[in-house]
Amino acid sequence: MSLPRSLVMFLAFCGGAALFATPLLLAAMALGGDPAVAVAPGTSGDASPTASADPGAAPIGSVIPELTPKADLPLAPESEVNVSVAPDVPQASDRTSQAIVEVHFDIVEGVQSIDPATGVEYETWGYRINGGDDVETGTPGPMVRARVGDVLRFTITNLADNTHPHNVDFHAVTGQGGGAADTTVAPGETVAIEARLLYPGIFMYHCAFGDVPLHIAQGMYGGILVDPEEPLPEVEHELYMVQSEYYTTGDEAGTVETDRAAATDEHPEFVVFNGAVGSLTGDNAPRMQVGETMRIYFVNAGLNLDSNFHPIGSHWDAVYPEGALLNAPIRGSQTTLVPAGGGVVVDLIAQVPQTVVLVDHALARAFDKGAIGQIVIEGDANPEIFEALGAVEPGGPPPSDASSSPVPSASNGPSGAVESVSILAGSGTFQPDDAADEFAETEAQGDYSVNVLRIPVGTTVTWTNDDPDAIHTATAVDGSFDSGFLDPGDSFSFTFDTPGEYEYYCLPHPWMRAMIIVEG
């Protein structure tokens, strides 16, 4: 007799201990043993590790900390904050002992904008901090932060006006379905669990009720950070990032529906960071100063795709693969692979002023589907690390003084004037980044109506996207200005109050380069 697929899914994710144990039970019965004491190969009947089949191999040993009895644990101090909303990260605890950490989520269902630039909206299901009325949709869910050995006392409320049952599977939790079996709640219900956090790292959590792929695709996911007993080195900035996919019936303005077949076929319409296109770009981009370090706690919620997490214009100074914080980091990585349902912790050092572009380096996901973020780095230039030498003749030597290299002058005007730059039709057509005519007015393919614009201090420059076929940006290399995404016909203005050379480019089409020269 075969079980209905829906029942198998329910047992597997929401309490089917017998289902998971079946292979071991069968093995025990086949050997004439007692099913109650069946154990997995390579383990003893108790919880302690045993030697491997190779008698010369050393036992692995346990990395789980000595646990303070739950009855002896105090509540975490009231001053300790254990939850935050993306992209914020709760401050690390200064505790050196275990405690009970209380977290209370609400489940919310509602329509949110998943691509504000184009007006695409979608019904998401997600999590929010209990009572957070300012958050109508919780995608991604809040970040939870605790310490290894802590007990997570987790309460979940499914709001009465919701229409679906939900639950939470914490990848950081040891227990049936990661807690999913005992956190399943219908609309109007509240339940709670207590779960010991045995391993440090950055872990995903998600809904595992019913049609599990659908619940994740609708936005039910987030991250839980479990700090190790020995804290990581302190940094100036921390960032919570979640990559995910939307499987929708289209990408046109208005409310789109779920394309369940596309989820099965692994063909997302959108691949995004923190729940929406543009959530970490433009005005939403985090900022840091030269010399500072940012630590990113990154979760790949999937549903289906691995992430190829890469910082354009920089490196990962330290990478903790799979978010496993008991291990020494990899140093100086360019791209780190994060599987669906996995995580990673990376450190990035701000070496020079620029806008670092965070992408899934399966770049069609970035440029075509939305997986782009930014980190704006401000501060003094460092020519020992990077220096733009300006235009040079093909095959000729670089100029000895880049600041005095000749560039064509397009226009001059009185202080306080307004200058206009048109982003030309067809400018998104690929061309080499180092094209010899990049800053020449005769550039082919042309990108801008003015490639080098000389202006006096106080001039306002307005860019207009006159390309009917593509979205563009005007993004300063040094991070001093950024238009955000400009749809065809949109404009952006910036007033230049400081003399200097301002090279800029288009974020989705980085070969589109031009320059503003501001004269005092």
Short mmCIF file of C-alpha atoms in Angstrom, two decimals, residues 383 387-392 397-407 454 501 515 517:
data_model
loop_
_atom_site.label_atom_id
_atom_site.label_comp_id
_atom_site.label_asym_id
_atom_site.label_seq_id
_atom_site.Cartn_x
_atom_site.Cartn_y
_atom_site.Cartn_z
CA PRO A 383 46.71 55.18 -5.41
CA GLU A 387 44.49 54.71 -9.57
CA ALA A 388 42.71 55.77 -12.76
CA LEU A 389 45.29 57.02 -15.28
CA GLY A 390 42.85 58.55 -17.78
CA ALA A 391 42.71 58.21 -21.54
CA VAL A 392 45.88 57.15 -23.37
CA PRO A 397 52.67 54.88 -22.31
CA PRO A 398 50.38 55.98 -19.49
CA PRO A 399 50.53 59.67 -18.61
CA SER A 400 53.02 60.55 -15.88
CA ASP A 401 50.41 62.69 -14.11
CA ALA A 402 46.88 61.36 -14.45
CA SER A 403 45.36 64.57 -13.12
CA SER A 404 46.78 66.54 -16.07
CA SER A 405 45.95 64.05 -18.82
CA PRO A 406 44.09 65.66 -21.70
CA VAL A 407 40.40 64.89 -22.11
CA ARG A 454 33.60 70.09 -17.78
CA GLU A 501 37.13 64.34 -11.43
CA MET A 515 33.37 61.55 -16.52
CA ILE A 517 35.29 67.33 -14.37
#
